[in-house]
Coordinates of C-alpha atoms in Angstrom, one line a residue:
Chain A
M319 CA -6.9 11.8 32.7
I320 CA -4.9 11.8 29.5
F321 CA -7.0 9.0 28.1
R322 CA -10.2 10.9 29.0
K323 CA -9.0 14.0 27.2
L324 CA -7.9 11.9 24.2
K325 CA -11.3 10.2 24.1
E326 CA -13.0 13.6 24.2
L327 CA -10.8 15.0 21.4
I328 CA -11.6 11.9 19.3
R329 CA -15.3 12.2 20.1
K330 CA -15.3 15.9 19.1
E331 CA -13.5 15.2 15.8
I332 CA -15.9 12.4 14.9
L333 CA -18.9 14.7 15.6
V334 CA -17.4 17.5 13.5
L335 CA -16.6 15.0 10.7
L336 CA -20.1 13.4 10.7
R337 CA -21.8 16.8 10.7
D338 CA -19.9 17.9 7.7
R339 CA -22.4 17.1 5.0
Q340 CA -19.8 16.9 2.2
T341 CA -17.5 14.4 4.0
I342 CA -19.6 11.3 3.9
P343 CA -20.3 11.4 0.2
V344 CA -16.6 12.0 -0.6
L345 CA -15.3 9.3 1.7
F346 CA -17.9 6.6 1.2
I347 CA -20.3 7.1 -1.7
M348 CA -17.6 8.3 -4.2
P349 CA -15.5 5.0 -3.9
V350 CA -18.6 2.8 -4.1
A351 CA -19.7 4.7 -7.2
L352 CA -16.3 4.4 -8.7
I353 CA -16.1 0.7 -8.0
F354 CA -19.5 0.2 -9.5
F355 CA -19.1 2.2 -12.7
L356 CA -15.5 1.6 -13.3
S357 CA -15.8 -2.1 -12.8
L358 CA -18.5 -2.1 -15.4
A359 CA -16.4 0.0 -17.7
L360 CA -13.2 -2.0 -17.2
Q361 CA -15.2 -5.2 -17.8
G362 CA -15.0 -4.1 -21.4
V363 CA -11.2 -3.6 -21.3
Y364 CA -10.5 -6.9 -19.7
A365 CA -13.3 -9.3 -20.4
D366 CA -13.8 -8.3 -24.1
K367 CA -10.2 -9.1 -24.9
F368 CA -9.6 -12.1 -22.8
T369 CA -12.9 -13.9 -22.3
G370 CA -14.1 -14.1 -25.8
H371 CA -15.7 -11.0 -27.2
Q372 CA -16.1 -11.4 -30.9
I373 CA -14.7 -9.1 -33.5
L374 CA -17.2 -8.1 -36.2
L375 CA -15.5 -9.2 -39.4
V376 CA -16.3 -8.9 -43.1
L377 CA -14.7 -11.9 -44.8
E378 CA -14.7 -11.9 -48.6
N379 CA -13.4 -14.6 -50.8
A380 CA -12.7 -13.8 -54.4
T381 CA -11.9 -17.3 -55.4
H382 CA -13.3 -20.8 -55.0
A383 CA -10.0 -22.5 -55.0
P384 CA -9.6 -25.3 -52.3
K385 CA -7.1 -23.5 -50.1
A386 CA -9.0 -20.3 -50.1
V387 CA -12.3 -22.1 -49.3
K388 CA -10.5 -24.0 -46.5
L389 CA -9.1 -20.7 -45.0
E390 CA -12.6 -19.1 -45.3
E391 CA -14.1 -22.0 -43.4
K392 CA -11.4 -22.0 -40.7
I393 CA -11.7 -18.2 -40.1
S394 CA -15.5 -18.4 -40.0
S395 CA -15.4 -21.1 -37.4
S396 CA -13.1 -19.1 -35.0
K397 CA -14.7 -18.1 -31.7
L398 CA -12.8 -14.8 -31.8
I399 CA -14.7 -13.4 -34.7
Q400 CA -18.3 -12.9 -35.7
R401 CA -18.7 -12.9 -39.4
V402 CA -21.0 -10.1 -40.8
Q403 CA -22.0 -9.2 -44.4
R404 CA -21.0 -6.0 -46.0
P405 CA -24.1 -3.8 -46.5
D406 CA -24.8 -2.7 -50.0
G407 CA -22.8 0.4 -51.0
Y408 CA -20.5 0.3 -48.0
D409 CA -16.8 0.6 -48.5
N410 CA -14.3 -0.3 -45.8
Y411 CA -14.2 3.3 -44.5
M412 CA -18.0 3.3 -44.1
L413 CA -18.0 -0.1 -42.4
F414 CA -15.7 1.2 -39.7
E415 CA -17.2 4.6 -39.5
Y416 CA -20.7 3.2 -38.8
G417 CA -19.6 0.4 -36.6
K418 CA -20.8 -2.3 -39.0
A419 CA -17.4 -4.1 -38.8
Q420 CA -14.1 -3.9 -37.0
A421 CA -12.0 -5.7 -39.5
V422 CA -12.1 -6.8 -43.2
I423 CA -10.3 -9.8 -44.6
F424 CA -10.1 -10.3 -48.3
I425 CA -8.8 -13.6 -49.9
P426 CA -7.8 -12.6 -53.4
E427 CA -7.7 -14.6 -56.6
G428 CA -4.2 -16.2 -56.8
F429 CA -4.0 -17.0 -53.1
D430 CA -3.9 -20.7 -53.7
D431 CA -0.9 -20.3 -56.1
G432 CA 0.9 -18.1 -53.6
A433 CA 0.7 -15.2 -56.0
K434 CA -1.3 -12.9 -53.8
P435 CA -1.5 -12.6 -50.0
V436 CA -4.5 -12.4 -47.8
E437 CA -5.4 -8.7 -47.2
V438 CA -6.4 -7.5 -43.7
E439 CA -7.7 -4.1 -42.8
F440 CA -8.6 -3.0 -39.3
D441 CA -10.8 -0.2 -38.0
P442 CA -8.0 2.4 -37.2
V443 CA -9.4 3.0 -33.7
L444 CA -9.6 -0.7 -32.8
D445 CA -7.6 -1.5 -29.6
A446 CA -4.1 -2.8 -30.3
G447 CA -4.8 -5.9 -28.3
Y448 CA -7.6 -6.9 -30.6
K449 CA -5.5 -6.3 -33.7
V450 CA -2.7 -8.5 -32.4
A451 CA -5.2 -11.2 -31.5
V452 CA -6.9 -11.2 -34.9
R453 CA -3.7 -10.9 -36.8
S454 CA -2.2 -13.8 -34.9
L455 CA -5.3 -15.9 -35.6
I456 CA -5.2 -15.2 -39.4
T457 CA -1.5 -15.9 -39.5
G458 CA -1.9 -19.2 -37.7
L459 CA -4.9 -20.3 -39.8
T460 CA -3.2 -19.2 -43.1
A461 CA -0.1 -21.2 -42.1
E462 CA -2.2 -24.2 -41.4
V463 CA -3.9 -24.0 -44.8
V464 CA -0.7 -23.3 -46.8
M465 CA 1.4 -25.9 -45.0
G466 CA -1.4 -28.5 -44.8
I467 CA -1.5 -28.7 -41.0
D468 CA -4.7 -29.5 -39.2
D469 CA -4.0 -27.7 -35.9
I470 CA -0.9 -25.6 -35.5
E471 CA -1.6 -25.1 -31.8
T472 CA -1.3 -28.9 -31.2
M473 CA 1.9 -29.0 -33.2
A474 CA 3.3 -26.0 -31.3
S475 CA 2.4 -27.6 -27.9
N476 CA 5.4 -29.9 -28.4
F477 CA 7.7 -26.9 -28.3
I478 CA 5.8 -24.3 -26.1
V479 CA 3.9 -25.1 -22.9
E480 CA 2.2 -22.2 -21.0
K481 CA 2.5 -22.6 -17.2
T482 CA 0.7 -19.4 -16.2
K483 CA -2.0 -19.9 -13.6
K484 CA -5.3 -19.1 -15.2
N485 CA -6.6 -15.6 -14.2
R486 CA -4.0 -15.3 -11.4
N487 CA -1.7 -12.5 -12.7
F488 CA -4.2 -10.4 -14.5
P489 CA -6.7 -8.6 -12.3
S490 CA -10.4 -9.0 -13.0
P491 CA -12.3 -5.7 -13.2
L492 CA -13.3 -6.2 -9.6
Q493 CA -9.8 -7.1 -8.4
Q494 CA -8.6 -3.9 -10.0
S495 CA -11.3 -1.6 -8.9
V496 CA -12.1 -2.7 -5.3
P497 CA -8.6 -2.3 -3.9
G498 CA -7.7 0.5 -6.3
W499 CA -10.7 2.8 -5.5
S500 CA -10.6 1.9 -1.9
I501 CA -7.0 3.2 -1.7
F502 CA -7.9 6.2 -3.7
A503 CA -10.8 7.0 -1.3
M504 CA -8.5 6.4 1.7
F505 CA -6.1 9.0 0.4
F506 CA -9.0 11.4 -0.2
I507 CA -9.2 11.5 3.6
A508 CA -6.5 14.2 3.2
I509 CA -9.2 16.6 2.1
P510 CA -11.5 16.7 5.1
M511 CA -8.6 16.1 7.4
S512 CA -6.5 19.1 6.2
I513 CA -9.5 21.3 5.8
G514 CA -10.7 20.4 9.3
F515 CA -7.3 21.2 10.7
L516 CA -7.1 24.6 9.0
R517 CA -10.7 25.5 9.8
E518 CA -10.0 24.8 13.4
K519 CA -6.8 26.8 13.3
N520 CA -8.5 29.7 11.5
A521 CA -11.4 29.6 13.9
G522 CA -9.1 29.7 16.9
T523 CA -10.4 26.6 18.5
L524 CA -7.1 24.8 18.0
Q525 CA -5.2 27.5 19.8
R526 CA -7.9 27.6 22.5
L527 CA -7.3 23.9 23.2
F528 CA -3.6 24.8 24.0
T529 CA -4.8 27.3 26.7
Y530 CA -5.7 24.2 28.7
P531 CA -3.4 21.6 30.2
V532 CA -3.3 19.6 26.9
S533 CA -0.1 18.6 25.1
A534 CA 0.3 19.2 21.4
S535 CA 0.9 15.4 20.8
L536 CA -2.5 14.7 22.5
V537 CA -4.2 17.2 20.2
I538 CA -2.5 15.7 17.2
L539 CA -3.5 12.1 18.2
G540 CA -7.0 13.3 18.8
K541 CA -7.1 14.5 15.2
L542 CA -5.3 11.6 13.7
I543 CA -7.1 8.6 15.3
P544 CA -10.6 9.4 14.0
Y545 CA -9.4 9.8 10.4
Y546 CA -7.3 6.6 10.8
L547 CA -10.4 4.7 12.0
V548 CA -12.5 6.2 9.1
N549 CA -9.8 4.8 6.7
L550 CA -10.1 1.4 8.2
V551 CA -13.9 1.5 8.0
Q552 CA -13.7 2.7 4.4
F553 CA -11.6 -0.3 3.3
V554 CA -13.8 -2.8 5.2
L555 CA -16.9 -1.4 3.6
M556 CA -15.4 -1.3 0.1
L557 CA -14.3 -5.0 0.6
I558 CA -17.8 -5.9 1.6
V559 CA -19.1 -4.2 -1.5
G560 CA -16.5 -6.0 -3.7
V561 CA -17.0 -9.4 -2.2
Y562 CA -20.8 -9.5 -1.6
I563 CA -22.5 -7.0 -3.8
M564 CA -20.5 -6.3 -7.0
P565 CA -20.3 -10.0 -8.1
H566 CA -24.1 -10.0 -8.4
V567 CA -24.0 -6.8 -10.4
I568 CA -21.3 -7.6 -13.0
N569 CA -21.4 -11.4 -12.7
L570 CA -17.7 -11.8 -11.8
P571 CA -16.4 -13.4 -8.6
F572 CA -14.1 -11.5 -6.3
N573 CA -11.2 -13.8 -5.3
M574 CA -9.9 -13.0 -1.8
G575 CA -6.8 -15.2 -2.3
E576 CA -5.3 -17.8 0.0
H577 CA -4.1 -15.4 2.7
P578 CA -6.8 -12.9 3.3
W579 CA -5.4 -12.1 6.8
Y580 CA -2.5 -10.4 5.1
L581 CA -5.0 -7.6 4.3
I582 CA -4.8 -6.5 8.0
P583 CA -1.2 -5.4 8.1
I584 CA -1.5 -3.9 4.6
T585 CA -4.6 -1.9 5.5
V586 CA -3.0 -0.8 8.7
V587 CA 0.0 0.8 6.8
V588 CA -2.1 2.1 3.9
A589 CA -4.3 4.0 6.5
A590 CA -1.1 5.3 8.1
A591 CA 0.2 6.5 4.8
S592 CA -3.1 8.2 3.8
T593 CA -3.5 9.9 7.2
G594 CA 0.2 10.9 7.0
F595 CA -0.5 12.5 3.6
G596 CA -3.4 14.3 5.2
V597 CA -1.2 15.7 8.0
L598 CA 1.4 16.7 5.4
V599 CA -1.2 18.7 3.4
A600 CA -2.6 20.3 6.5
S601 CA 0.9 21.4 7.5
L602 CA 1.8 22.8 4.1
A603 CA -1.4 24.6 3.2
R604 CA -2.3 28.0 4.6
T605 CA -6.0 28.1 3.7
P606 CA -8.8 25.4 3.5
E607 CA -9.0 26.2 -0.3
Q608 CA -5.3 25.5 -0.7
A609 CA -5.6 22.3 1.3
S610 CA -8.5 21.1 -0.8
T611 CA -6.6 21.7 -4.0
I612 CA -3.3 20.2 -2.9
A613 CA -5.0 17.1 -1.4
A614 CA -7.2 16.5 -4.4
T615 CA -4.5 17.1 -6.9
G616 CA -2.0 15.0 -4.9
A617 CA -4.5 12.1 -4.6
V618 CA -5.4 12.2 -8.3
L619 CA -1.7 12.3 -9.4
M620 CA -0.8 9.5 -7.1
G621 CA -3.8 7.6 -8.5
V622 CA -2.7 8.2 -12.1
F623 CA 0.9 7.2 -11.5
G624 CA 0.0 4.4 -9.1
G625 CA -2.1 2.3 -11.5
I626 CA -5.4 3.2 -10.0
M627 CA -6.9 5.3 -12.8
V628 CA -5.1 3.5 -15.6
P629 CA -4.4 -0.2 -14.7
Y630 CA -0.7 -0.9 -14.1
V631 CA -0.8 -3.9 -16.4
V632 CA -1.7 -1.8 -19.5
M633 CA 0.8 1.0 -18.7
P634 CA 3.8 1.4 -21.0
L635 CA 7.2 0.6 -19.5
V636 CA 8.1 4.2 -18.7
M637 CA 4.9 4.7 -16.7
K638 CA 5.4 1.4 -14.9
K639 CA 8.8 2.7 -13.7
L640 CA 7.2 6.0 -12.7
A641 CA 4.4 4.2 -10.9
M642 CA 6.9 3.3 -8.2
I643 CA 7.0 6.9 -6.9
S644 CA 3.4 6.7 -5.9
P645 CA 2.5 5.2 -2.5
M646 CA -0.8 4.1 -4.1
Y647 CA 1.2 1.8 -6.4
W648 CA 2.8 0.0 -3.5
A649 CA -0.5 -0.2 -1.7
H650 CA -2.3 -1.5 -4.8
Q651 CA 0.3 -4.1 -5.6
A652 CA 0.3 -5.3 -2.0
Y653 CA -3.4 -5.9 -2.2
L654 CA -3.0 -7.6 -5.6
D655 CA -0.4 -9.8 -4.0
V656 CA -3.1 -11.1 -1.7
F657 CA -6.0 -11.2 -4.1
L658 CA -4.2 -12.5 -7.2
R659 CA -0.8 -13.9 -6.5
D660 CA -1.3 -15.7 -3.2
A661 CA 2.0 -14.2 -2.3
S662 CA 3.9 -15.0 0.9
F663 CA 4.2 -12.4 3.6
G664 CA 7.9 -12.0 2.8
F665 CA 6.9 -10.9 -0.7
I666 CA 4.5 -8.3 0.7
L667 CA 6.7 -7.1 3.5
P668 CA 8.9 -4.7 1.3
K669 CA 5.7 -3.0 0.2
I670 CA 4.6 -2.6 3.8
I671 CA 7.9 -1.2 4.7
I672 CA 7.8 1.4 1.8
L673 CA 4.3 2.5 2.9
T674 CA 5.5 2.8 6.5
L675 CA 8.5 4.9 5.4
F676 CA 6.2 7.1 3.4
A677 CA 3.9 7.6 6.4
L678 CA 6.8 8.4 8.7
G679 CA 8.3 10.8 6.1
C680 CA 5.0 12.6 5.9
F681 CA 4.7 12.9 9.7
Y682 CA 8.3 14.0 10.0
I683 CA 7.9 16.8 7.4
A684 CA 4.5 17.8 8.8
G685 CA 6.1 18.0 12.3
R686 CA 8.8 20.4 11.0
K687 CA 6.4 22.5 9.0
V688 CA 3.3 22.8 11.0
R689 CA 2.3 26.3 12.3
W690 CA 0.0 26.1 15.2
M691 CA -0.8 29.8 15.4
Chain B
M757 CA -2.5 38.2 46.4
K758 CA -1.5 38.9 42.8
A759 CA -3.6 37.0 40.3
L760 CA -1.1 37.9 37.5
E761 CA 2.4 39.1 37.8
I762 CA 4.5 39.7 34.7
S763 CA 8.1 40.9 34.9
G764 CA 10.6 41.8 32.2
I765 CA 9.0 40.0 29.3
N766 CA 10.8 40.1 26.0
F767 CA 9.4 38.3 23.0
S768 CA 10.0 38.3 19.3
Y769 CA 8.1 36.3 16.6
N770 CA 11.2 36.2 14.4
Q771 CA 13.7 34.6 16.7
P772 CA 13.8 33.1 20.1
V773 CA 14.6 35.5 22.9
D774 CA 17.2 34.3 25.4
K775 CA 17.5 35.1 29.1
S776 CA 19.3 38.4 28.5
G777 CA 16.5 39.5 26.3
I778 CA 18.7 40.1 23.3
A779 CA 16.9 39.6 20.0
G780 CA 16.6 41.2 16.7
N781 CA 15.1 44.7 16.3
E782 CA 11.5 43.4 16.0
Y783 CA 10.2 42.9 19.5
A784 CA 6.5 42.0 19.9
L785 CA 7.0 42.7 23.6
R786 CA 9.9 44.5 25.1
D787 CA 10.7 44.6 28.8
F788 CA 7.1 44.3 29.6
S789 CA 5.9 44.2 33.2
M790 CA 2.4 44.4 34.8
S791 CA 0.6 43.0 37.8
V792 CA -3.1 42.4 38.5
E793 CA -4.4 41.9 42.0
S794 CA -7.1 39.4 42.8
S795 CA -10.6 41.0 42.4
Q796 CA -9.1 43.7 40.2
F797 CA -10.7 44.8 36.9
H798 CA -7.7 45.7 34.8
A799 CA -7.8 47.3 31.4
L800 CA -5.1 46.4 28.9
L801 CA -5.2 49.1 26.2
G802 CA -3.2 49.9 23.1
P803 CA -3.6 50.6 19.4
N804 CA -3.7 47.8 16.8
G805 CA -0.4 45.8 16.8
A806 CA 0.6 47.1 20.2
G807 CA 1.1 43.5 21.5
K808 CA -2.0 42.9 23.6
T809 CA -3.0 39.7 21.9
T810 CA 0.6 38.5 21.9
L811 CA 0.7 39.1 25.6
M812 CA -2.6 37.1 26.1
R813 CA -1.1 34.3 24.1
L814 CA 2.0 34.2 26.2
I815 CA 0.0 34.2 29.4
T816 CA -2.2 31.3 28.2
G817 CA 0.8 29.2 27.0
Q818 CA 0.0 29.4 23.3
L819 CA 3.3 31.1 22.6
R820 CA 6.6 30.1 24.1
G821 CA 10.2 31.2 23.8
Y822 CA 10.1 34.4 25.8
A823 CA 12.5 35.8 28.3
G824 CA 11.1 37.1 31.7
E825 CA 8.6 35.7 34.1
I826 CA 4.9 35.2 34.2
N827 CA 3.2 34.1 37.5
I828 CA -0.5 33.2 37.8
C829 CA -1.8 33.2 41.4
G830 CA 1.7 32.3 42.6
Y831 CA 2.3 29.5 40.1
K832 CA 5.1 30.1 37.6
N833 CA 3.8 29.8 34.1
I834 CA 3.6 27.6 32.1
N835 CA 2.3 24.6 34.1
N836 CA -1.0 22.8 34.4
E837 CA -1.9 24.4 37.7
A838 CA -1.4 27.9 36.3
L839 CA -3.3 27.1 33.0
N840 CA -6.3 25.8 35.0
L841 CA -6.6 29.1 36.8
I842 CA -6.9 31.1 33.6
G843 CA -10.2 31.6 31.8
Y844 CA -9.5 33.0 28.3
A845 CA -12.0 34.4 25.8
P846 CA -10.0 35.1 22.6
Q847 CA -11.0 37.8 20.2
P848 CA -12.0 35.3 17.4
I849 CA -15.1 33.4 18.5
S850 CA -13.3 30.1 19.1
V851 CA -16.0 27.5 19.4
Y852 CA -17.0 24.5 17.2
T853 CA -19.9 25.8 15.1
T854 CA -21.1 22.4 14.0
L855 CA -21.6 21.3 17.7
T856 CA -24.1 22.4 20.2
A857 CA -23.3 24.7 23.1
M858 CA -23.4 21.8 25.6
E859 CA -21.0 19.8 23.3
N860 CA -18.6 22.7 23.2
L861 CA -18.7 23.2 26.9
R862 CA -18.1 19.4 27.4
I863 CA -15.0 19.4 25.3
F864 CA -13.4 22.4 27.0
G865 CA -14.6 21.1 30.4
V866 CA -12.8 17.8 29.9
M867 CA -9.7 19.7 28.7
A868 CA -9.8 21.7 32.0
G869 CA -10.0 18.4 33.9
L870 CA -13.5 18.8 35.2
S871 CA -15.5 15.7 36.1
D872 CA -18.6 14.8 34.1
K873 CA -20.9 15.8 36.9
L874 CA -19.2 19.1 37.4
I875 CA -19.3 19.8 33.6
K876 CA -23.0 19.3 33.6
E877 CA -23.6 21.5 36.6
R878 CA -21.2 24.3 35.5
S879 CA -22.5 24.2 31.9
A880 CA -26.0 24.8 33.1
E881 CA -24.8 27.6 35.3
V882 CA -22.7 29.4 32.7
L883 CA -25.3 29.0 30.0
A884 CA -27.9 30.5 32.4
E885 CA -25.5 33.4 33.3
T886 CA -24.9 34.1 29.6
G887 CA -28.6 33.8 28.7
L888 CA -28.1 30.7 26.5
L889 CA -29.6 27.9 28.5
S890 CA -32.7 27.6 26.3
Y891 CA -30.3 27.3 23.3
A892 CA -28.0 24.7 24.9
Q893 CA -28.9 21.9 22.5
K894 CA -28.9 24.0 19.4
H895 CA -26.1 23.9 16.9
V896 CA -23.9 26.9 17.4
S897 CA -24.0 27.6 13.7
T898 CA -27.6 28.8 14.2
Y899 CA -26.5 31.4 16.9
S900 CA -26.5 35.2 16.3
G901 CA -23.3 37.2 16.7
G902 CA -24.2 38.2 20.3
M903 CA -25.0 34.7 21.3
L904 CA -21.7 33.5 19.9
R905 CA -19.8 36.1 21.9
R906 CA -21.6 35.0 25.0
L907 CA -20.8 31.4 24.4
N908 CA -17.2 32.4 23.8
L909 CA -17.3 33.9 27.3
A910 CA -19.2 31.0 28.8
V911 CA -16.4 28.6 27.7
A912 CA -13.9 30.8 29.5
L913 CA -16.0 30.8 32.7
L914 CA -16.8 27.1 32.8
H915 CA -13.9 25.9 35.0
S916 CA -14.3 28.8 37.5
P917 CA -11.0 30.5 36.8
Q918 CA -9.3 32.9 39.1
L919 CA -8.0 35.1 36.3
L920 CA -10.1 36.0 33.3
L921 CA -8.4 37.2 30.2
L922 CA -10.9 38.8 27.8
D923 CA -9.7 39.9 24.3
E924 CA -12.3 42.3 23.0
P925 CA -15.3 40.4 24.4
T926 CA -18.0 42.7 23.1
V927 CA -16.8 43.4 19.6
G928 CA -19.6 43.1 17.0
V929 CA -22.4 42.6 19.5
D930 CA -25.6 44.6 20.0
P931 CA -26.1 46.9 23.1
Q932 CA -28.3 44.3 24.8
S933 CA -25.7 41.6 24.6
R934 CA -22.9 44.1 25.5
H935 CA -24.9 45.1 28.6
H936 CA -25.5 41.5 29.6
I937 CA -21.7 40.7 29.3
Y938 CA -20.8 43.8 31.3
E939 CA -23.2 42.8 34.1
L940 CA -21.8 39.3 34.1
L941 CA -18.2 40.4 34.3
K942 CA -19.0 42.8 37.2
K943 CA -20.6 40.0 39.0
M944 CA -17.7 37.7 38.4
N945 CA -15.3 40.4 39.6
T946 CA -17.2 40.8 42.9
T947 CA -16.6 37.1 43.6
G948 CA -12.9 37.6 43.6
V949 CA -12.0 36.8 40.0
A950 CA -9.4 39.1 38.5
V951 CA -10.3 40.4 35.0
V952 CA -7.9 41.6 32.4
L953 CA -9.9 43.3 29.6
C954 CA -8.5 44.2 26.2
T955 CA -10.7 46.5 24.4
H956 CA -10.9 49.4 21.9
I957 CA -14.0 50.7 23.5
M958 CA -12.6 53.4 25.9
D959 CA -16.0 54.1 27.5
E960 CA -16.3 50.4 28.3
A961 CA -12.8 50.2 29.9
Q962 CA -13.3 53.4 31.9
R963 CA -16.6 52.3 33.3
L964 CA -15.6 48.8 34.3
C965 CA -11.9 48.9 35.2
S966 CA -10.1 50.2 38.3
R967 CA -6.6 49.9 36.8
V968 CA -5.2 50.5 33.4
T969 CA -2.0 49.5 31.5
L970 CA -1.4 51.3 28.3
L971 CA 0.8 49.4 25.8
D972 CA 2.3 50.6 22.6
K973 CA 4.9 48.9 20.3
G974 CA 5.4 46.1 22.8
S975 CA 6.2 48.3 25.8
V976 CA 4.2 49.8 28.7
I977 CA 3.7 53.5 28.2
F978 CA 1.4 54.0 31.2
S979 CA 0.3 52.1 34.2
G980 CA -1.9 53.4 36.9
D981 CA -5.3 53.9 38.5
M982 CA -8.3 54.6 36.2
N983 CA -9.5 57.4 38.5
E984 CA -6.3 59.3 37.7
I985 CA -7.6 59.7 34.1
D986 CA -10.4 62.1 33.4
N987 CA -11.1 61.2 29.8
L988 CA -9.6 57.8 28.7
E989 CA -10.1 58.2 25.0
K990 CA -8.4 61.7 25.0
F991 CA -5.6 60.3 27.3
F992 CA -5.2 57.3 25.0
L993 CA -4.8 59.5 21.9
E994 CA -2.4 61.8 23.6
R995 CA -0.2 59.0 24.7
T996 CA -0.3 56.9 21.5
G997 CA -0.7 59.6 18.9
R998 CA -3.4 60.3 16.4
G999 CA -1.7 58.7 13.4
L1000 CA -3.3 55.6 11.9
R1001 CA -2.0 52.2 13.0
D1002 CA -2.4 49.5 10.4
E1003 CA -1.5 46.0 11.5
N1004 CA 0.7 44.1 9.0

C-alpha cells in the first residue's frame, strides 16, 4: 500500500512537472544551449592560446646588420605569429584600434652592437597569456641570435624535461562545458522543485494530502524522487550531447577517461546535492517568487565560485580558494578527475563525501525549517 | 452513534498545549467541545478568525499538538481508520490545476487506499453527482469557479466518507452551482453521512442544518438546535457583536 501511494505521488509530480511549459526548457534546453555556445566561445580561450592561433605581428627592421636580419628571419618563421605589413599612415595605436595587428616589434639600428634593445609593444587589451607567449618567444630568439645558439630549446632540454601528460590536466572546451553546465542545470532543478512545493502549499493540495493516511516522509519522497530522476536524466542527456554531438560541431573529441564508471557514484551524489539544495530553498522561501529568486541566485553564485562560469584553471588564487565553498566546484572537479586525470576512486572519494555532506546538511536544515501549513 | 465527538480541545499556534491545557494567552481553540450525530447536518458558525478552519485542520490531522480528545465514529483521532472516514473539502480549492479531474480523483483515491477498480467506479459516480462527468478528461485549469468548487467537493466524496467536513463549500459560486451543491449535500445526508458545514451564508446554514455550534475567539458561545433560532443572522450578530473582525 505504501509503495502504491509513493508510486502515485511520483506519477503526480512527474505529470505536474511535464505539464509546466517552462520547466523543460529550463532543465534540458538551457544546458544544451550553454554547452553548445560556451564550448564554441571557450574554444577561443583554450584553443587559441594552446593549439597554435597566430598573433598578428608587425615586424620592422631598421638595420640590415647580420644579427638583426637573422632575428627577423627567426621571428618570421615562428608558428606563433603571422607577420603583417603596417598599412600606410597607421601608427601603433591605429594598428591596435582597428585590429590590423596585436603586437609590433621594432629592431632598431644599433641592435647588432648591443647599443639598442628590440622594442616590443602589445595591443593593451591582448590577453596576458598571449603577451607572455610572444614575449617568451622574442626573448628566446633574441638570446639565440645574440649568443650564437641555433636552438635554445634543444640546449635547455638537457636541464629541463617536461613530464606533463599532453592535454590531460587542462580541460578542452568540451570537457569544461559538458560537466560544468550539466552540474549547473542539475542545480537549477531547485527552481521548479521549490516553486512546485510552494505552489502546492499555497493551493492547499499539500495540506489536503495530509488529511489522508499518508505520512509526511512519503509525501517528501514523492516530491524528491521525480526531481532526483530528472537530475540523472539531465546528466545522461548532456553526456550524450557532449560525447556524440558536440565533437562534430566544434571538431574536438570528448575524452571519457579510463574509468567512466566512476561517473555513476559521482552523478548519484551530485543529484542528491542539487535536490537537497532544492528542498532547502523550498523550506526557506515563503512565496514562489522568493523561491525562484533564491534558487536562481544561489545556483548562479555557486556556478561563479565553483568554476562553472569562469573556468577554475584561469581563476586567480584567491578565487581558487573561494571556489571550495561551492558544491559545484567539488562536483566539477570530481567529473574532471574522471574525464581528464584518470584518477583513482580513492582520489574522487573525498569529493563524493563532501557532496554527500552538503546534501545531508541541506536536508537537515530543510527538515528543521519547513512549514507545512 | 456519534460521527464526531470533540471534548475539551485546547490549541495554540504559538506553543504546544500540554494535557492540562496550559499555554500562553493566545489560544486558537480553548476548552472546545462539540458532537455531531450520524446523519446530522451541523452548522459550525463564527466570525473570521473564530477558529473554524483551525478546528477542521485538527480534526483532519493537519495540525497536531493539541490537548483534549477527538473521536471519529468511535475511532480516536489521529489514526488511519479515523482519517479514512473523513471527507474534507477545504476552503481553498485544493486540486491540481494542471491535471484532469480524473487524474485528481485518482491521486486522492489512492491516498485514501481505494483499489483501482473502485477509484474508476467512484470517480464516475462523484463526477456525475457534481455535474462534471463530461469534463472528466479536461484539465482543471480550464474549469470555471463553480466547476472547481464542485470538483473540490467531489474529491471529498470520493472515498464514501461517514463524516463530511465542508469549509465554505459555496463561496464564490453562482446560484446554479450553489443549488447543485446544496441538493447533493442533502442527498448525502439522507444516506447517513454526517455533515459539518462552515459557512458565512446564514441563510444557507439555516435552511440545511438541524444543529448549530457558534464559535468565537476559540470557544463555543452557543450550541443547540437550529429550530430554536428564529433568524440566524440576527442571532449571530447578537451573540458575536457587530464590530468588524479582521483576521491577522
